């Protein structure tokens, strides 16, 4: 007789109901199944309470999207799940921590995000940030514009018009893809001269940013000034101060005079480097503030500015150079960048816990970079299950820093002097590597005049020994994590909503994160879109032709950010 596939709720088989059995057997089966059901119910209830973090009082809190609140949106550019594994294990080894020690950000994981753009399964930072800012998919390279190259209203612009104060804090150029997508509208991300103009208020909405901290003086200065790279003769920094009423901070001493944010006059333009702020592994703290320091200044200044306001603030924070370390396949720089971001994230959590204003922080990545894995096949044999964080700890600088050091070596023609410099100064002292091979020395010498290729050689030497794997120098289509935290029971209800797409639990398209911010703030991005349609956003014909010739259109453009 064939077995019936339909099982009763508590039964083990049809025979339990249809055949005569001993009472003890029946009782035993019933107890077993009841026990199983009780376990399922118990763990289900516990899981619900822990996962959704609800309480009975929170259920009855009325949510007001128009009420005063602070929104802190954080982006880990290029950070995938493996970056967390890399940094967590590195920190445990470095600080002699137990295996259950985790990063601050690990405690706030709520979901994951799918990252494709409108024209590729693998997005770039511009399309990724536009998805967050405008709540829509666009093409790789798009900065605050639709797939049809029409400006789209951003959450930053919408909140500014709603009465919020706004800020941007990054470790790359302030005109780079992520901050640009929230504060400007251009067809292509290489239009950084125009992006700088928009950020200072030269477009239909006027000035929508109150605080800027990061690198990127380059596109605010004409190329006639050392460090400047604008294609025209305009000095936007002087213009911003003289005509726009901006206060300006351009170095560490001036930054320190802000007194942690207590001495800030808004609007504030803080450009702390000509291009990108150095990797944290290379950063001289006497010259450049950390991301955490910048975040503390921004939070303090914006909180102070909105003390007596009916609205709060919107702050974008980006750990920008995690992405660059991924492009360079540099594990030593990568772990330090993730830990620097984690320190900044800790500042945000501290601020939220101490704030009396309803505040929410959302952190996610635009994409993963490098195809990073914490394992590597180092021989044809079946691999050992090993990964060596101590190799990364021994390295004192990024591959980029060391490649520049090598290419600038003055005595390259003296083979013995060059060998000595490579072995003793670079490999042994700077990278902590003593078991180098002759073939590696020769490869370094072969690339000695090509900084771009040389940094890949140095980083591969380090990655091989630590058994860190990489699959690309570009981006990947890996899903990325979503983290969030709030001090508000009402916002918590929205954040942890178990209904599809209401909150951020579970797996989402990246545009749903933008839509979530729109929902919790009661904004209408479509209305803002109508207001920005007359924005100058397309490059001049000669600029476009030059960009095509230089290969700046149609790829990730990461060569442009070096």
XYZ file of C-alpha atoms in Angstrom:
562
model
C 0.000 0.000 0.000
C 1.596 3.318 -0.999
C 2.479 5.759 1.766
C 0.268 8.832 2.103
C 2.467 11.972 1.721
C 0.005 14.118 3.662
C 0.933 13.935 7.338
C -1.432 14.903 10.181
C -0.363 17.784 12.476
C 0.952 15.621 15.296
C 1.217 12.255 13.592
C 4.243 10.305 12.443
C 2.455 8.252 9.757
C -0.917 6.976 8.578
C -0.391 3.816 10.624
C -0.667 5.818 13.806
C -4.296 6.561 13.002
C -5.330 3.571 10.900
C -3.680 0.592 12.612
C -4.092 -0.822 16.061
C -1.068 -0.087 18.248
C -0.242 -0.358 21.905
C -1.308 2.553 24.136
C 2.267 3.151 25.245
C 3.395 3.574 21.659
C 0.607 6.064 20.998
C 1.422 8.053 24.122
C 5.119 8.049 23.244
C 4.495 9.407 19.750
C 2.063 12.052 21.020
C 4.581 13.212 23.656
C 7.351 13.335 21.086
C 5.313 15.403 18.659
C 3.920 17.696 21.361
C 7.460 18.291 22.594
C 8.571 19.162 19.068
C 5.643 21.549 18.608
C 6.315 23.244 21.941
C 9.972 23.708 20.937
C 8.943 25.218 17.609
C 6.514 27.627 19.259
C 8.969 28.555 22.019
C 11.883 29.276 19.709
C 9.564 31.069 17.334
C 8.418 33.440 20.083
C 11.973 33.980 21.347
C 13.227 34.556 17.822
C 10.454 37.066 17.154
C 11.227 38.990 20.337
C 14.957 39.055 19.715
C 14.849 39.664 15.980
C 12.161 42.302 15.796
C 13.070 43.885 19.131
C 9.476 44.919 19.718
C 7.877 45.659 23.030
C 4.218 46.081 23.887
C 4.582 49.815 24.441
C 6.251 50.379 21.075
C 3.294 48.871 19.224
C 1.061 51.720 20.350
C 3.424 54.573 19.497
C 2.092 56.817 16.744
C 4.558 57.468 13.935
C 4.708 61.003 12.538
C 6.842 61.228 9.366
C 6.747 65.028 9.494
C 7.899 65.207 13.109
C 11.361 66.395 14.100
C 13.998 63.761 13.507
C 17.611 63.281 12.491
C 18.472 60.939 9.626
C 22.048 59.681 9.371
C 22.732 57.717 6.200
C 26.058 55.913 6.095
C 27.742 54.256 3.115
C 30.614 51.790 3.220
C 31.757 52.186 -0.356
C 32.901 48.836 -1.718
C 32.447 46.862 1.513
C 30.981 43.386 1.127
C 30.371 40.771 3.824
C 33.904 39.370 3.448
C 35.358 42.753 4.409
C 33.728 42.338 7.819
C 35.216 38.854 8.216
C 38.633 40.176 7.235
C 38.546 43.132 9.636
C 36.960 41.193 12.515
C 39.579 38.426 12.459
C 42.379 40.952 12.019
C 41.207 42.930 15.052
C 40.816 39.807 17.182
C 44.391 38.808 16.349
C 45.836 42.312 16.768
C 44.161 43.032 20.091
C 44.261 39.457 21.427
C 40.479 39.314 21.668
C 38.262 36.227 22.097
C 36.601 34.687 19.057
C 33.183 35.998 20.093
C 34.363 39.613 19.983
C 32.688 41.439 17.122
C 32.799 44.868 15.522
C 30.415 47.580 16.687
C 28.573 47.524 13.371
C 28.031 43.742 13.618
C 25.510 44.326 16.397
C 23.163 46.294 14.150
C 22.750 43.996 11.141
C 19.131 43.988 9.909
C 19.162 42.891 6.282
C 20.897 42.849 2.914
C 20.707 44.744 -0.342
C 20.836 43.803 -4.016
C 22.981 46.261 -5.927
C 22.401 46.061 -9.706
C 22.131 49.265 -11.751
C 19.738 49.940 -14.617
C 22.263 48.814 -17.228
C 24.347 46.171 -15.458
C 24.185 43.453 -12.817
C 27.404 45.010 -11.495
C 26.862 48.614 -10.413
C 29.295 51.461 -10.000
C 29.260 53.908 -7.097
C 27.403 56.605 -9.031
C 24.412 54.433 -9.917
C 24.513 52.872 -6.445
C 24.399 56.242 -4.674
C 21.731 57.564 -7.050
C 19.577 54.568 -6.079
C 19.844 55.637 -2.423
C 19.468 59.372 -3.082
C 16.661 59.339 -5.663
C 15.084 55.965 -4.930
C 15.446 54.828 -8.545
C 17.736 52.734 -10.729
C 20.035 54.501 -13.140
C 23.023 53.669 -15.328
C 26.627 53.278 -14.248
C 28.176 56.736 -14.075
C 24.892 58.584 -13.419
C 24.981 61.274 -10.735
C 21.482 62.218 -9.538
C 19.930 61.635 -12.955
C 17.474 59.097 -14.404
C 18.313 56.556 -17.130
C 17.113 59.211 -19.585
C 19.661 61.682 -18.205
C 17.074 63.864 -16.478
C 17.787 65.242 -12.980
C 16.006 63.385 -10.169
C 15.191 64.894 -6.788
C 17.318 63.580 -3.909
C 16.474 62.890 -0.287
C 19.016 65.524 0.809
C 17.353 68.188 -1.351
C 13.878 67.189 -0.212
C 14.809 67.387 3.450
C 16.587 70.717 3.023
C 13.436 72.194 1.499
C 11.477 70.657 4.380
C 13.579 72.603 6.881
C 16.322 70.124 7.745
C 19.992 71.064 8.023
C 22.173 68.858 5.802
C 25.752 67.622 5.723
C 28.235 65.477 3.796
C 31.225 63.764 5.421
C 33.547 61.579 3.325
C 37.173 60.420 3.090
C 37.430 60.754 -0.674
C 36.893 63.866 -2.779
C 33.637 65.587 -1.872
C 32.929 65.675 -5.618
C 33.231 61.884 -5.895
C 30.275 59.680 -6.838
C 28.548 59.066 -3.502
C 28.406 62.610 -2.046
C 27.833 64.000 -5.536
C 24.747 61.845 -6.109
C 23.012 63.378 -3.083
C 23.989 66.979 -3.814
C 24.252 67.442 -7.596
C 22.948 66.325 -10.980
C 25.287 65.498 -13.878
C 25.202 62.957 -16.688
C 28.609 61.488 -15.858
C 30.596 61.213 -12.685
C 33.737 62.678 -14.261
C 32.034 66.128 -14.362
C 33.504 67.039 -10.989
C 34.036 70.723 -11.796
C 30.282 71.094 -12.320
C 29.500 68.915 -9.291
C 31.492 71.334 -7.105
C 29.439 74.248 -8.430
C 26.149 72.472 -7.652
C 27.316 71.618 -4.149
C 27.950 75.294 -3.436
C 24.472 76.219 -4.659
C 24.866 77.039 -8.342
C 21.713 75.324 -9.576
C 17.928 75.895 -9.395
C 17.474 75.018 -5.708
C 20.330 77.219 -4.513
C 22.473 75.994 -1.641
C 21.103 72.741 -0.187
C 24.197 71.606 1.760
C 25.084 73.214 5.071
C 28.201 71.270 6.018
C 30.906 69.678 3.856
C 33.874 67.735 5.247
C 36.235 65.607 3.182
C 38.910 65.825 0.517
C 38.750 67.296 -2.954
C 40.159 70.839 -3.104
C 41.268 69.920 -6.624
C 37.928 70.697 -8.315
C 37.420 73.912 -6.356
C 40.749 75.437 -7.463
C 41.958 76.397 -10.962
C 44.939 74.436 -12.250
C 47.036 77.602 -11.970
C 47.088 77.033 -8.186
C 49.166 74.094 -6.874
C 46.792 71.195 -6.254
C 44.033 72.666 -8.411
C 42.594 70.849 -11.406
C 39.589 72.827 -12.626
C 39.310 73.282 -16.374
C 38.441 76.967 -15.969
C 40.007 79.826 -14.028
C 37.471 79.947 -11.205
C 38.525 79.732 -7.561
C 35.380 78.351 -5.958
C 36.846 78.434 -2.457
C 37.350 82.192 -2.606
C 33.942 82.649 -4.250
C 32.243 80.513 -1.599
C 33.647 82.637 1.205
C 33.194 86.037 -0.449
C 29.817 85.558 -2.128
C 28.238 82.497 -0.552
C 28.886 83.161 3.114
C 30.710 79.862 3.634
C 33.250 79.453 6.402
C 36.277 77.483 5.217
C 38.554 74.876 6.772
C 41.516 73.669 4.722
C 43.959 71.945 7.076
C 44.319 70.105 10.374
C 44.985 73.213 12.448
C 41.841 74.914 11.149
C 39.880 71.708 11.684
C 41.038 71.535 15.297
C 39.822 75.101 15.814
C 36.290 73.798 15.245
C 36.620 72.331 18.762
C 34.905 69.082 17.945
C 31.994 70.905 16.321
C 31.308 73.395 19.097
C 32.895 76.246 17.147
C 31.341 75.736 13.701
C 29.761 78.505 11.660
C 27.423 77.144 9.003
C 27.585 76.785 6.088
C 30.967 75.080 6.489
C 33.210 74.050 3.598
C 35.928 71.727 4.876
C 38.337 70.506 2.180
C 41.143 68.721 3.993
C 43.126 67.325 1.046
C 43.702 68.157 -2.610
C 42.259 64.790 -3.648
C 41.450 61.904 -1.297
C 42.329 61.817 2.381
C 45.071 59.157 2.694
C 44.275 55.576 3.623
C 43.993 55.216 7.387
C 47.079 52.957 7.371
C 49.062 55.853 5.828
C 47.276 58.806 7.429
C 49.396 61.189 9.508
C 47.038 62.157 12.333
C 48.881 65.476 12.703
C 47.906 66.363 9.134
C 44.554 64.667 8.517
C 41.663 63.977 10.925
C 40.112 60.523 11.032
C 36.644 59.787 9.718
C 35.434 59.431 13.318
C 36.760 62.908 14.154
C 35.009 64.411 11.140
C 31.772 62.640 12.064
C 31.927 63.943 15.631
C 32.352 67.520 14.366
C 29.441 67.141 11.949
C 27.078 65.583 14.495
C 27.891 68.208 17.114
C 27.573 71.123 14.687
C 24.319 69.956 13.093
C 22.791 69.041 16.444
C 23.663 72.458 17.820
C 22.240 74.188 14.721
C 18.909 72.361 15.074
C 18.488 72.704 18.845
C 15.615 75.139 18.534
C 14.469 74.076 15.074
C 11.217 72.305 14.226
C 13.227 69.914 12.050
C 16.433 67.985 12.587
C 19.257 67.195 10.200
C 20.241 64.826 7.418
C 23.856 63.682 7.356
C 25.548 61.503 4.740
C 28.681 59.726 5.985
C 30.858 57.646 3.678
C 33.758 55.329 4.452
C 34.943 56.043 0.939
C 38.310 54.390 0.680
C 37.257 50.856 1.564
C 36.415 50.817 -2.134
C 39.860 52.014 -3.197
C 41.553 49.291 -1.134
C 39.318 46.770 -2.891
C 40.240 48.151 -6.321
C 43.899 47.890 -5.366
C 43.427 44.390 -3.881
C 45.128 45.724 -0.754
C 44.165 43.675 2.334
C 46.339 45.669 4.755
C 44.666 48.938 3.773
C 41.242 47.267 3.602
C 41.161 46.132 7.246
C 42.247 49.540 8.529
C 39.586 51.307 6.440
C 36.843 49.025 7.781
C 38.022 49.566 11.357
C 38.163 53.334 10.804
C 34.568 53.212 9.592
C 33.584 51.083 12.591
C 35.019 53.777 14.877
C 32.912 56.376 13.047
C 29.860 54.141 13.344
C 30.517 53.935 17.085
C 30.421 57.750 17.266
C 27.016 57.682 15.570
C 25.613 55.103 18.008
C 26.926 57.135 20.953
C 25.290 60.264 19.550
C 21.945 58.519 19.066
C 21.968 57.098 22.580
C 22.638 60.552 24.032
C 20.219 62.453 21.802
C 16.735 63.454 22.917
C 15.707 63.955 19.285
C 14.231 61.047 17.354
C 17.208 59.796 15.330
C 17.821 56.927 12.937
C 21.066 55.682 11.392
C 21.096 53.456 8.321
C 24.337 51.990 7.000
C 24.840 49.994 3.818
C 27.195 49.607 0.851
C 26.705 50.670 -2.726
C 28.468 47.487 -3.891
C 31.331 45.121 -3.098
C 34.771 45.738 -4.584
C 37.540 43.294 -5.366
C 35.676 40.010 -5.042
C 37.351 39.585 -1.655
C 37.519 36.207 0.104
C 39.398 35.270 3.277
C 41.028 32.243 1.676
C 43.251 31.583 -1.310
C 44.432 28.665 -3.416
C 48.219 29.054 -3.225
C 49.230 25.770 -4.890
C 47.704 23.086 -7.154
C 47.255 20.847 -4.118
C 44.075 20.699 -2.093
C 44.286 23.867 0.004
C 45.043 24.118 3.685
C 42.221 25.778 5.601
C 44.244 28.802 6.640
C 44.224 32.577 6.680
C 46.935 34.716 8.271
C 45.893 38.120 9.670
C 49.324 38.568 11.250
C 50.748 39.157 7.769
C 48.481 42.199 7.414
C 49.444 43.456 10.863
C 53.128 43.425 9.911
C 52.478 45.690 6.915
C 52.798 49.342 7.875
C 51.629 51.045 4.675
C 49.305 50.604 1.723
C 50.559 49.284 -1.592
C 49.754 52.672 -3.097
C 52.017 54.442 -0.595
C 54.859 51.961 -1.144
C 54.544 52.078 -4.940
C 54.958 55.869 -4.818
C 57.935 55.425 -2.508
C 59.549 53.007 -4.940
C 58.899 55.003 -8.096
C 60.401 58.087 -6.465
C 63.605 56.263 -5.461
C 66.431 58.380 -6.874
C 69.097 55.712 -7.406
C 67.267 53.240 -9.659
C 70.190 52.833 -12.048
C 72.383 51.333 -9.321
C 71.186 47.716 -9.259
C 72.766 46.909 -5.883
C 71.354 50.028 -4.254
C 67.916 49.317 -5.697
C 67.996 45.686 -4.540
C 68.967 46.813 -1.049
C 66.186 49.417 -0.978
C 63.541 46.938 -2.152
C 64.584 44.192 0.246
C 65.453 46.110 3.398
C 63.318 49.245 3.193
C 60.165 48.109 1.387
C 59.744 44.377 1.984
C 61.367 43.932 5.402
C 60.737 47.266 7.117
C 57.490 48.465 5.537
C 55.781 45.144 4.733
C 57.296 42.858 7.378
C 58.222 40.234 4.775
C 61.565 38.411 5.053
C 60.903 35.268 3.006
C 60.831 37.092 -0.335
C 61.934 35.362 -3.517
C 64.295 36.463 -6.274
C 61.435 36.342 -8.794
C 59.462 38.818 -6.668
C 62.427 41.205 -6.495
C 62.817 41.064 -10.263
C 59.102 41.695 -10.833
C 59.209 44.754 -8.575
C 62.213 46.065 -10.501
C 60.448 45.426 -13.800
C 57.479 47.590 -12.704
C 59.560 50.204 -10.867
C 58.497 53.054 -13.167
C 54.814 52.126 -13.365
C 53.142 53.035 -10.086
C 49.736 51.639 -11.093
C 51.063 48.171 -11.908
C 53.631 48.197 -9.114
C 51.030 48.598 -6.359
C 49.251 45.481 -7.676
C 52.532 43.520 -7.478
C 53.182 44.613 -3.894
C 49.614 43.927 -2.785
C 49.679 40.487 -4.386
C 52.872 39.626 -2.525
C 51.072 40.489 0.703
C 47.780 38.839 -0.248
C 49.528 35.607 -1.252
C 51.299 35.282 2.088
C 48.190 36.073 4.111
C 46.210 33.764 1.790
C 43.728 36.538 1.034
C 41.877 36.001 -2.237
C 40.650 38.506 -4.831
C 38.735 37.859 -8.034
C 38.771 41.305 -9.666
C 40.165 44.828 -9.528
C 36.624 46.063 -10.130
C 33.252 45.609 -8.469
C 31.186 42.466 -7.993
C 27.442 41.765 -7.846
C 27.568 40.394 -4.285
C 24.680 41.355 -1.999
C 25.765 43.780 0.724
C 24.641 44.211 4.319
C 22.177 46.705 5.773
C 22.641 47.973 9.337
C 20.354 50.279 11.275
C 19.689 51.734 14.723
C 17.265 54.203 16.251
C 16.364 55.640 19.655
C 12.707 55.963 18.661
C 10.085 53.269 19.351
C 7.985 54.670 16.510
C 10.854 54.545 14.028
C 11.811 51.133 15.361
C 8.366 49.859 14.406
C 8.934 51.070 10.862
C 12.520 49.856 10.703
C 11.793 46.338 11.935
C 8.494 45.944 10.103
C 8.027 42.320 9.051
C 5.681 43.290 6.236
C 7.240 43.135 2.797
C 9.266 46.276 1.964
C 7.809 48.356 4.817
C 11.081 48.292 6.705
C 14.652 47.155 6.151
C 14.492 43.602 7.486
C 15.383 40.928 4.970
C 16.676 41.298 1.438
C 15.954 44.441 -0.602
C 16.754 46.247 -3.806
C 18.955 49.253 -3.090
C 16.207 51.632 -4.263
C 14.021 50.421 -1.398
C 16.507 51.967 1.049
C 15.956 55.325 -0.639
C 12.209 54.763 -0.557
C 12.384 53.908 3.141
C 14.047 57.252 3.909
C 11.405 58.992 1.823
C 8.642 57.231 3.789
C 9.960 57.918 7.291
C 10.495 61.621 6.535
C 7.235 62.210 4.680
C 9.023 63.645 1.653
C 7.966 63.519 -2.002
C 10.974 63.047 -4.273
C 8.849 63.346 -7.393
C 7.970 66.910 -6.385
C 11.660 67.756 -5.993
C 12.390 66.191 -9.374
C 10.144 68.787 -11.005
C 12.095 71.578 -9.322
C 15.513 70.494 -10.610
C 14.691 69.873 -14.271
C 16.376 73.064 -15.459
C 19.709 72.087 -13.828
C 22.718 72.264 -16.130
C 23.811 68.637 -16.174
C 25.286 67.639 -19.548
C 28.971 68.045 -20.434
C 30.076 70.294 -23.285
C 30.719 68.486 -26.566
C 34.502 68.863 -26.324
C 34.523 67.629 -22.710
C 32.417 64.625 -23.670
C 34.674 63.807 -26.625
C 37.753 64.004 -24.406
C 36.123 61.742 -21.805
C 35.286 59.149 -24.444
C 38.816 59.297 -25.806
C 40.247 58.793 -22.314
C 37.922 55.877 -21.592
C 36.060 57.632 -18.760
C 32.614 56.633 -20.005
C 31.297 53.100 -19.887
C 33.447 51.655 -17.105
C 33.781 51.916 -13.352
C 36.066 54.954 -13.702
C 38.219 53.772 -10.818
C 41.342 54.806 -12.734
C 39.999 58.356 -12.505
C 39.993 58.287 -8.711
C 43.634 57.503 -8.121
